[in-house]
Amino acid sequence: MDFVPSDEVLGIFVPIAVYWIYSGIYMILGSLEKYRLHSKKDEDIKNLVSKREVAKGVLLQQLVQAAIAFLVFSLGRDDSTTTSNVQTPITVIVKQFFIGMFVIDTWQYFWHRYMHLNKFLYRHIHSWHHRLVVPYAFGSQYNHPLEGFILDTLGGALAFVLSGMTPRTSIFFFSFSTMKGIDDHCGLWLPGNIFHMFFWNNTAYHDVHHQLYGNKYNFSQPFFITWDKILGTHMPYTLEKRAGGGLEARPTKR
């Protein structure tokens, strides 16, 4: 009999595979200088951590995420029903997606902002992510291990539990969430990008946060800008042509 992986196994490993495949595509497209928000030279010079160290950090975080996902799936498993055969109505899935997005956005906004306000946490924890002055795709999940555990892993577990989604739905939700996070860090403003069409929280919006003058703004991630708008941390920007080619996200005067 052919081996068919369970929804729980797919829910653990598909988002990880999506991360490396999708970010790999963006790294290849990084040679398209006219769509870059920073030059390739700046990416190589300004960043304070090597791509090798970034890859190692991401793999460590994904190992922790996989372990926590396995634990959450195991604790929530109902052996009295076969979840693979249960068809969730599309209206329920859409509702669960929006609940999951709200939970992640809320969790990440307040933790993210607090890690900027608390000098100890910023210096010793969150500054790891800001070593990427010029963000790129597979650096999306590069964090201090403690931050990765608190913001991403626990936030994702909360979204899964509070939304009530099934392991099968989680395959699609966390793959989508992973792609959105990569897109926010890819440093490319490509024409026809569907994320840019539907989300104001996008590549340029988050790029402003990674720059020195935007460090205390645009904390919202990865979906909406709601909390930035409500709590006064929204930094608007304009996209302008960059000297030497390409584009740049330039904050508008407040």
PDB file of C-alpha atoms in Angstrom:
ATOM      1  CA  MET A   1       0.000   0.000   0.000  1.00  0.00           C
ATOM      2  CA  ASP A   2       1.302   3.447  -0.898  1.00  0.00           C
ATOM      3  CA  PHE A   3       2.233   5.712   1.993  1.00  0.00           C
ATOM      4  CA  VAL A   4      -0.083   8.715   2.258  1.00  0.00           C
ATOM      5  CA  PRO A   5       1.127  11.354   4.724  1.00  0.00           C
ATOM      6  CA  SER A   6      -1.461  12.577   7.211  1.00  0.00           C
ATOM      7  CA  ASP A   7      -2.759  16.130   7.253  1.00  0.00           C
ATOM      8  CA  GLU A   8      -0.747  16.672  10.425  1.00  0.00           C
ATOM      9  CA  VAL A   9       2.509  15.640   8.740  1.00  0.00           C
ATOM     10  CA  LEU A  10       1.727  17.843   5.743  1.00  0.00           C
ATOM     11  CA  GLY A  11       0.804  20.701   8.079  1.00  0.00           C
ATOM     12  CA  ILE A  12       4.272  20.500   9.619  1.00  0.00           C
ATOM     13  CA  PHE A  13       6.434  20.105   6.529  1.00  0.00           C
ATOM     14  CA  VAL A  14       4.605  21.772   3.620  1.00  0.00           C
ATOM     15  CA  PRO A  15       5.025  25.342   4.968  1.00  0.00           C
ATOM     16  CA  ILE A  16       8.739  24.674   5.460  1.00  0.00           C
ATOM     17  CA  ALA A  17       9.082  23.426   1.881  1.00  0.00           C
ATOM     18  CA  VAL A  18       7.079  26.435   0.665  1.00  0.00           C
ATOM     19  CA  TYR A  19       9.470  28.724   2.557  1.00  0.00           C
ATOM     20  CA  TRP A  20      12.580  27.535   0.765  1.00  0.00           C
ATOM     21  CA  ILE A  21      10.973  27.136  -2.664  1.00  0.00           C
ATOM     22  CA  TYR A  22       9.237  30.529  -2.656  1.00  0.00           C
ATOM     23  CA  SER A  23      12.179  32.413  -1.163  1.00  0.00           C
ATOM     24  CA  GLY A  24      14.488  30.649  -3.633  1.00  0.00           C
ATOM     25  CA  ILE A  25      12.430  32.002  -6.527  1.00  0.00           C
ATOM     26  CA  TYR A  26      12.743  35.509  -5.121  1.00  0.00           C
ATOM     27  CA  MET A  27      16.493  35.141  -4.657  1.00  0.00           C
ATOM     28  CA  ILE A  28      16.777  34.232  -8.346  1.00  0.00           C
ATOM     29  CA  LEU A  29      14.645  37.248  -9.284  1.00  0.00           C
ATOM     30  CA  GLY A  30      16.928  39.425  -7.170  1.00  0.00           C
ATOM     31  CA  SER A  31      19.039  40.077 -10.248  1.00  0.00           C
ATOM     32  CA  LEU A  32      16.225  42.268 -11.623  1.00  0.00           C
ATOM     33  CA  GLU A  33      17.818  45.508 -10.445  1.00  0.00           C
ATOM     34  CA  LYS A  34      15.104  47.820 -11.738  1.00  0.00           C
ATOM     35  CA  TYR A  35      12.556  46.261  -9.345  1.00  0.00           C
ATOM     36  CA  ARG A  36      14.794  46.236  -6.269  1.00  0.00           C
ATOM     37  CA  LEU A  37      14.180  48.572  -3.311  1.00  0.00           C
ATOM     38  CA  HIS A  38      17.914  48.432  -2.526  1.00  0.00           C
ATOM     39  CA  SER A  39      20.833  47.662  -4.775  1.00  0.00           C
ATOM     40  CA  LYS A  40      22.421  44.221  -4.747  1.00  0.00           C
ATOM     41  CA  LYS A  41      25.623  45.920  -3.647  1.00  0.00           C
ATOM     42  CA  ASP A  42      23.885  47.371  -0.579  1.00  0.00           C
ATOM     43  CA  GLU A  43      22.483  43.939   0.251  1.00  0.00           C
ATOM     44  CA  ASP A  44      26.014  42.528   0.281  1.00  0.00           C
ATOM     45  CA  ILE A  45      27.644  45.438   2.130  1.00  0.00           C
ATOM     46  CA  LYS A  46      25.120  46.848   4.623  1.00  0.00           C
ATOM     47  CA  ASN A  47      23.809  43.647   6.183  1.00  0.00           C
ATOM     48  CA  LEU A  48      25.488  42.687   9.444  1.00  0.00           C
ATOM     49  CA  VAL A  49      25.133  38.909   9.154  1.00  0.00           C
ATOM     50  CA  SER A  50      26.165  36.455   6.452  1.00  0.00           C
ATOM     51  CA  LYS A  51      23.648  34.515   4.385  1.00  0.00           C
ATOM     52  CA  ARG A  52      25.134  31.319   5.797  1.00  0.00           C
ATOM     53  CA  GLU A  53      24.342  32.393   9.360  1.00  0.00           C
ATOM     54  CA  VAL A  54      20.872  33.502   8.291  1.00  0.00           C
ATOM     55  CA  ALA A  55      20.146  30.091   6.739  1.00  0.00           C
ATOM     56  CA  LYS A  56      21.352  28.325   9.906  1.00  0.00           C
ATOM     57  CA  GLY A  57      19.164  30.555  12.082  1.00  0.00           C
ATOM     58  CA  VAL A  58      16.093  29.947   9.934  1.00  0.00           C
ATOM     59  CA  LEU A  59      16.602  26.172   9.952  1.00  0.00           C
ATOM     60  CA  LEU A  60      16.872  26.214  13.757  1.00  0.00           C
ATOM     61  CA  GLN A  61      13.637  28.154  14.026  1.00  0.00           C
ATOM     62  CA  GLN A  62      11.876  25.787  11.645  1.00  0.00           C
ATOM     63  CA  LEU A  63      13.048  22.815  13.692  1.00  0.00           C
ATOM     64  CA  VAL A  64      11.467  24.363  16.798  1.00  0.00           C
ATOM     65  CA  GLN A  65       8.296  25.201  14.846  1.00  0.00           C
ATOM     66  CA  ALA A  66       8.029  21.618  13.618  1.00  0.00           C
ATOM     67  CA  ALA A  67       8.375  20.270  17.168  1.00  0.00           C
ATOM     68  CA  ILE A  68       5.710  22.630  18.550  1.00  0.00           C
ATOM     69  CA  ALA A  69       3.375  21.900  15.618  1.00  0.00           C
ATOM     70  CA  PHE A  70       3.734  18.175  16.285  1.00  0.00           C
ATOM     71  CA  LEU A  71       2.886  18.757  19.957  1.00  0.00           C
ATOM     72  CA  VAL A  72      -0.154  20.935  19.156  1.00  0.00           C
ATOM     73  CA  PHE A  73      -1.465  18.459  16.568  1.00  0.00           C
ATOM     74  CA  SER A  74      -0.945  15.558  18.989  1.00  0.00           C
ATOM     75  CA  LEU A  75      -2.782  17.274  21.845  1.00  0.00           C
ATOM     76  CA  GLY A  76      -5.668  18.267  19.586  1.00  0.00           C
ATOM     77  CA  ARG A  77      -5.977  14.982  17.735  1.00  0.00           C
ATOM     78  CA  ASP A  78      -9.389  13.343  17.840  1.00  0.00           C
ATOM     79  CA  ASP A  79      -9.009   9.663  17.019  1.00  0.00           C
ATOM     80  CA  SER A  80     -12.776   9.176  17.036  1.00  0.00           C
ATOM     81  CA  THR A  81     -13.006  10.915  13.644  1.00  0.00           C
ATOM     82  CA  THR A  82     -10.868  10.853  10.563  1.00  0.00           C
ATOM     83  CA  THR A  83     -10.120  14.509   9.864  1.00  0.00           C
ATOM     84  CA  SER A  84      -8.873  13.673   6.373  1.00  0.00           C
ATOM     85  CA  ASN A  85     -12.419  12.697   5.407  1.00  0.00           C
ATOM     86  CA  VAL A  86     -14.159  15.686   7.014  1.00  0.00           C
ATOM     87  CA  GLN A  87     -15.049  18.391   4.511  1.00  0.00           C
ATOM     88  CA  THR A  88     -15.031  21.849   6.106  1.00  0.00           C
ATOM     89  CA  PRO A  89     -17.441  24.303   4.416  1.00  0.00           C
ATOM     90  CA  ILE A  90     -15.636  27.049   2.487  1.00  0.00           C
ATOM     91  CA  THR A  91     -17.420  29.743   4.519  1.00  0.00           C
ATOM     92  CA  VAL A  92     -15.981  28.240   7.699  1.00  0.00           C
ATOM     93  CA  ILE A  93     -12.482  28.082   6.188  1.00  0.00           C
ATOM     94  CA  VAL A  94     -12.668  31.757   5.160  1.00  0.00           C
ATOM     95  CA  LYS A  95     -13.773  32.699   8.684  1.00  0.00           C
ATOM     96  CA  GLN A  96     -10.938  30.647  10.189  1.00  0.00           C
ATOM     97  CA  PHE A  97      -8.433  32.313   7.866  1.00  0.00           C
ATOM     98  CA  PHE A  98      -9.511  35.788   8.982  1.00  0.00           C
ATOM     99  CA  ILE A  99      -9.495  34.815  12.656  1.00  0.00           C
ATOM    100  CA  GLY A 100      -6.021  33.316  12.238  1.00  0.00           C
ATOM    101  CA  MET A 101      -4.797  36.436  10.443  1.00  0.00           C
ATOM    102  CA  PHE A 102      -6.212  38.686  13.182  1.00  0.00           C
ATOM    103  CA  VAL A 103      -4.640  36.588  15.956  1.00  0.00           C
ATOM    104  CA  ILE A 104      -1.206  36.576  14.315  1.00  0.00           C
ATOM    105  CA  ASP A 105      -1.348  40.292  13.493  1.00  0.00           C
ATOM    106  CA  THR A 106      -2.366  41.195  17.052  1.00  0.00           C
ATOM    107  CA  TRP A 107       0.165  38.899  18.718  1.00  0.00           C
ATOM    108  CA  GLN A 108       3.018  40.043  16.518  1.00  0.00           C
ATOM    109  CA  TYR A 109       2.223  43.758  16.655  1.00  0.00           C
ATOM    110  CA  PHE A 110       2.317  44.050  20.438  1.00  0.00           C
ATOM    111  CA  TRP A 111       5.305  41.757  20.931  1.00  0.00           C
ATOM    112  CA  HIS A 112       7.160  43.395  18.031  1.00  0.00           C
ATOM    113  CA  ARG A 113       6.525  46.895  19.317  1.00  0.00           C
ATOM    114  CA  TYR A 114       7.470  45.932  22.875  1.00  0.00           C
ATOM    115  CA  MET A 115      10.780  44.495  21.650  1.00  0.00           C
ATOM    116  CA  HIS A 116      11.560  47.893  20.150  1.00  0.00           C
ATOM    117  CA  LEU A 117      10.508  49.832  23.254  1.00  0.00           C
ATOM    118  CA  ASN A 118      12.389  47.613  25.710  1.00  0.00           C
ATOM    119  CA  LYS A 119      16.064  48.448  25.205  1.00  0.00           C
ATOM    120  CA  PHE A 120      17.281  45.172  26.716  1.00  0.00           C
ATOM    121  CA  LEU A 121      15.056  43.048  24.502  1.00  0.00           C
ATOM    122  CA  TYR A 122      15.953  45.066  21.426  1.00  0.00           C
ATOM    123  CA  ARG A 123      19.694  44.957  22.050  1.00  0.00           C
ATOM    124  CA  HIS A 124      19.884  41.268  22.921  1.00  0.00           C
ATOM    125  CA  ILE A 125      16.938  39.740  21.033  1.00  0.00           C
ATOM    126  CA  HIS A 126      15.180  41.719  18.308  1.00  0.00           C
ATOM    127  CA  SER A 127      18.323  43.385  16.936  1.00  0.00           C
ATOM    128  CA  TRP A 128      19.181  39.998  15.385  1.00  0.00           C
ATOM    129  CA  HIS A 129      16.414  40.483  12.820  1.00  0.00           C
ATOM    130  CA  HIS A 130      17.510  44.069  12.156  1.00  0.00           C
ATOM    131  CA  ARG A 131      20.984  42.888  11.246  1.00  0.00           C
ATOM    132  CA  LEU A 132      19.261  42.616   7.879  1.00  0.00           C
ATOM    133  CA  VAL A 133      19.329  46.322   7.071  1.00  0.00           C
ATOM    134  CA  VAL A 134      18.527  45.325   3.498  1.00  0.00           C
ATOM    135  CA  PRO A 135      15.968  42.500   3.836  1.00  0.00           C
ATOM    136  CA  TYR A 136      15.869  39.585   1.420  1.00  0.00           C
ATOM    137  CA  ALA A 137      13.510  36.662   0.937  1.00  0.00           C
ATOM    138  CA  PHE A 138      14.945  33.797   2.976  1.00  0.00           C
ATOM    139  CA  GLY A 139      15.811  36.191   5.804  1.00  0.00           C
ATOM    140  CA  SER A 140      12.101  36.504   6.574  1.00  0.00           C
ATOM    141  CA  GLN A 141      12.277  34.072   9.502  1.00  0.00           C
ATOM    142  CA  TYR A 142      15.758  35.025  10.684  1.00  0.00           C
ATOM    143  CA  ASN A 143      15.385  35.933  14.360  1.00  0.00           C
ATOM    144  CA  HIS A 144      16.946  35.297  17.717  1.00  0.00           C
ATOM    145  CA  PRO A 145      15.715  31.802  18.715  1.00  0.00           C
ATOM    146  CA  LEU A 146      13.715  33.243  21.628  1.00  0.00           C
ATOM    147  CA  GLU A 147      11.978  35.761  19.386  1.00  0.00           C
ATOM    148  CA  GLY A 148      11.263  33.109  16.788  1.00  0.00           C
ATOM    149  CA  PHE A 149       9.684  30.954  19.488  1.00  0.00           C
ATOM    150  CA  ILE A 150       7.571  33.749  21.020  1.00  0.00           C
ATOM    151  CA  LEU A 151       6.473  35.715  17.955  1.00  0.00           C
ATOM    152  CA  ASP A 152       6.264  33.116  15.210  1.00  0.00           C
ATOM    153  CA  THR A 153       5.882  29.701  16.815  1.00  0.00           C
ATOM    154  CA  LEU A 154       3.599  30.568  19.740  1.00  0.00           C
ATOM    155  CA  GLY A 155       1.708  33.100  17.619  1.00  0.00           C
ATOM    156  CA  GLY A 156       1.071  30.462  14.981  1.00  0.00           C
ATOM    157  CA  ALA A 157      -0.042  27.921  17.595  1.00  0.00           C
ATOM    158  CA  LEU A 158      -2.489  30.451  19.053  1.00  0.00           C
ATOM    159  CA  ALA A 159      -3.898  31.220  15.606  1.00  0.00           C
ATOM    160  CA  PHE A 160      -4.418  27.517  14.962  1.00  0.00           C
ATOM    161  CA  VAL A 161      -6.134  26.861  18.290  1.00  0.00           C
ATOM    162  CA  LEU A 162      -8.288  30.013  18.504  1.00  0.00           C
ATOM    163  CA  SER A 163      -9.471  29.837  14.899  1.00  0.00           C
ATOM    164  CA  GLY A 164     -10.495  26.191  15.281  1.00  0.00           C
ATOM    165  CA  MET A 165      -8.966  25.265  11.927  1.00  0.00           C
ATOM    166  CA  THR A 166      -8.274  21.625  11.076  1.00  0.00           C
ATOM    167  CA  PRO A 167      -4.766  20.340  10.313  1.00  0.00           C
ATOM    168  CA  ARG A 168      -5.767  20.260   6.642  1.00  0.00           C
ATOM    169  CA  THR A 169      -6.789  23.920   6.676  1.00  0.00           C
ATOM    170  CA  SER A 170      -3.566  24.761   8.505  1.00  0.00           C
ATOM    171  CA  ILE A 171      -1.541  23.433   5.564  1.00  0.00           C
ATOM    172  CA  PHE A 172      -2.953  26.200   3.395  1.00  0.00           C
ATOM    173  CA  PHE A 173      -3.115  28.889   6.069  1.00  0.00           C
ATOM    174  CA  PHE A 174       0.498  28.567   7.205  1.00  0.00           C
ATOM    175  CA  SER A 175       1.768  28.177   3.639  1.00  0.00           C
ATOM    176  CA  PHE A 176      -0.072  31.404   2.799  1.00  0.00           C
ATOM    177  CA  SER A 177       1.284  33.119   5.924  1.00  0.00           C
ATOM    178  CA  THR A 178       4.799  31.935   5.075  1.00  0.00           C
ATOM    179  CA  MET A 179       4.579  33.303   1.532  1.00  0.00           C
ATOM    180  CA  LYS A 180       3.259  36.633   2.823  1.00  0.00           C
ATOM    181  CA  GLY A 181       6.175  36.988   5.249  1.00  0.00           C
ATOM    182  CA  ILE A 182       8.676  36.182   2.505  1.00  0.00           C
ATOM    183  CA  ASP A 183       7.044  38.689   0.193  1.00  0.00           C
ATOM    184  CA  ASP A 184       7.297  41.403   2.862  1.00  0.00           C
ATOM    185  CA  HIS A 185      11.056  40.836   3.129  1.00  0.00           C
ATOM    186  CA  CYS A 186      11.942  40.095  -0.502  1.00  0.00           C
ATOM    187  CA  GLY A 187      13.053  43.653  -1.323  1.00  0.00           C
ATOM    188  CA  LEU A 188      11.424  43.509  -4.762  1.00  0.00           C
ATOM    189  CA  TRP A 189       8.513  45.542  -6.093  1.00  0.00           C
ATOM    190  CA  LEU A 190       7.427  43.332  -8.966  1.00  0.00           C
ATOM    191  CA  PRO A 191       4.592  44.324 -11.321  1.00  0.00           C
ATOM    192  CA  GLY A 192       1.452  42.242 -10.893  1.00  0.00           C
ATOM    193  CA  ASN A 193       2.344  41.064  -7.390  1.00  0.00           C
ATOM    194  CA  ILE A 194      -0.987  39.877  -5.991  1.00  0.00           C
ATOM    195  CA  PHE A 195       0.047  40.584  -2.387  1.00  0.00           C
ATOM    196  CA  HIS A 196       0.633  44.231  -3.282  1.00  0.00           C
ATOM    197  CA  MET A 197      -2.836  44.395  -4.810  1.00  0.00           C
ATOM    198  CA  PHE A 198      -4.656  43.146  -1.711  1.00  0.00           C
ATOM    199  CA  PHE A 199      -2.451  44.261   1.207  1.00  0.00           C
ATOM    200  CA  TRP A 200      -1.227  47.715   2.217  1.00  0.00           C
ATOM    201  CA  ASN A 201       1.168  45.873   4.507  1.00  0.00           C
ATOM    202  CA  ASN A 202       3.634  44.867   1.815  1.00  0.00           C
ATOM    203  CA  THR A 203       7.274  44.796   0.758  1.00  0.00           C
ATOM    204  CA  ALA A 204       7.738  48.585   0.752  1.00  0.00           C
ATOM    205  CA  TYR A 205       5.744  49.080   3.964  1.00  0.00           C
ATOM    206  CA  HIS A 206       7.952  46.684   5.901  1.00  0.00           C
ATOM    207  CA  ASP A 207      11.107  47.927   4.182  1.00  0.00           C
ATOM    208  CA  VAL A 208      10.487  51.326   5.804  1.00  0.00           C
ATOM    209  CA  HIS A 209      10.548  49.622   9.207  1.00  0.00           C
ATOM    210  CA  HIS A 210      13.943  48.062   8.479  1.00  0.00           C
ATOM    211  CA  GLN A 211      15.449  51.470   7.715  1.00  0.00           C
ATOM    212  CA  LEU A 212      16.820  53.695  10.475  1.00  0.00           C
ATOM    213  CA  TYR A 213      14.183  56.420  10.205  1.00  0.00           C
ATOM    214  CA  GLY A 214      11.337  53.896  10.199  1.00  0.00           C
ATOM    215  CA  ASN A 215      12.581  51.822  13.118  1.00  0.00           C
ATOM    216  CA  LYS A 216       9.826  53.027  15.468  1.00  0.00           C
ATOM    217  CA  TYR A 217       7.030  52.721  12.915  1.00  0.00           C
ATOM    218  CA  ASN A 218       5.255  50.087  10.807  1.00  0.00           C
ATOM    219  CA  PHE A 219       5.326  47.332  13.425  1.00  0.00           C
ATOM    220  CA  SER A 220       2.300  45.587  11.927  1.00  0.00           C
ATOM    221  CA  GLN A 221       3.030  42.247  10.297  1.00  0.00           C
ATOM    222  CA  PRO A 222       2.379  40.261   8.266  1.00  0.00           C
ATOM    223  CA  PHE A 223      -1.133  40.988   6.981  1.00  0.00           C
ATOM    224  CA  PHE A 224      -2.815  44.292   7.822  1.00  0.00           C
ATOM    225  CA  ILE A 225      -1.788  47.770   9.010  1.00  0.00           C
ATOM    226  CA  THR A 226      -4.725  48.074  11.392  1.00  0.00           C
ATOM    227  CA  TRP A 227      -2.812  48.286  14.673  1.00  0.00           C
ATOM    228  CA  ASP A 228      -0.331  50.805  13.259  1.00  0.00           C
ATOM    229  CA  LYS A 229      -3.253  52.994  12.188  1.00  0.00           C
ATOM    230  CA  ILE A 230      -5.091  52.711  15.506  1.00  0.00           C
ATOM    231  CA  LEU A 231      -2.061  53.251  17.749  1.00  0.00           C
ATOM    232  CA  GLY A 232      -0.265  55.968  15.781  1.00  0.00           C
ATOM    233  CA  THR A 233       2.735  53.980  14.535  1.00  0.00           C
ATOM    234  CA  HIS A 234       1.834  54.139  10.858  1.00  0.00           C
ATOM    235  CA  MET A 235       4.552  55.606   8.604  1.00  0.00           C
ATOM    236  CA  PRO A 236       3.235  56.333   5.096  1.00  0.00           C
ATOM    237  CA  TYR A 237       5.649  56.222   2.181  1.00  0.00           C
ATOM    238  CA  THR A 238       5.991  56.892  -1.519  1.00  0.00           C
ATOM    239  CA  LEU A 239       7.723  54.689  -4.055  1.00  0.00           C
ATOM    240  CA  GLU A 240      10.278  56.666  -6.008  1.00  0.00           C
ATOM    241  CA  LYS A 241      12.977  55.892  -8.510  1.00  0.00           C
ATOM    242  CA  ARG A 242      16.340  55.323  -6.917  1.00  0.00           C
ATOM    243  CA  ALA A 243      19.492  56.994  -8.169  1.00  0.00           C
ATOM    244  CA  GLY A 244      21.427  54.388 -10.133  1.00  0.00           C
ATOM    245  CA  GLY A 245      18.311  52.409 -10.988  1.00  0.00           C
ATOM    246  CA  GLY A 246      15.619  50.589  -9.106  1.00  0.00           C
ATOM    247  CA  LEU A 247      13.147  51.948  -6.567  1.00  0.00           C
ATOM    248  CA  GLU A 248      13.066  53.094  -2.974  1.00  0.00           C
ATOM    249  CA  ALA A 249      10.374  53.379  -0.317  1.00  0.00           C
ATOM    250  CA  ARG A 250      10.630  56.945   0.965  1.00  0.00           C
ATOM    251  CA  PRO A 251       8.578  57.986   4.024  1.00  0.00           C
ATOM    252  CA  THR A 252       6.344  60.981   3.423  1.00  0.00           C
ATOM    253  CA  LYS A 253       6.725  63.955   5.735  1.00  0.00           C
ATOM    254  CA  ARG A 254       4.440  63.736   8.753  1.00  0.00           C
TER     255      ARG A 254
END
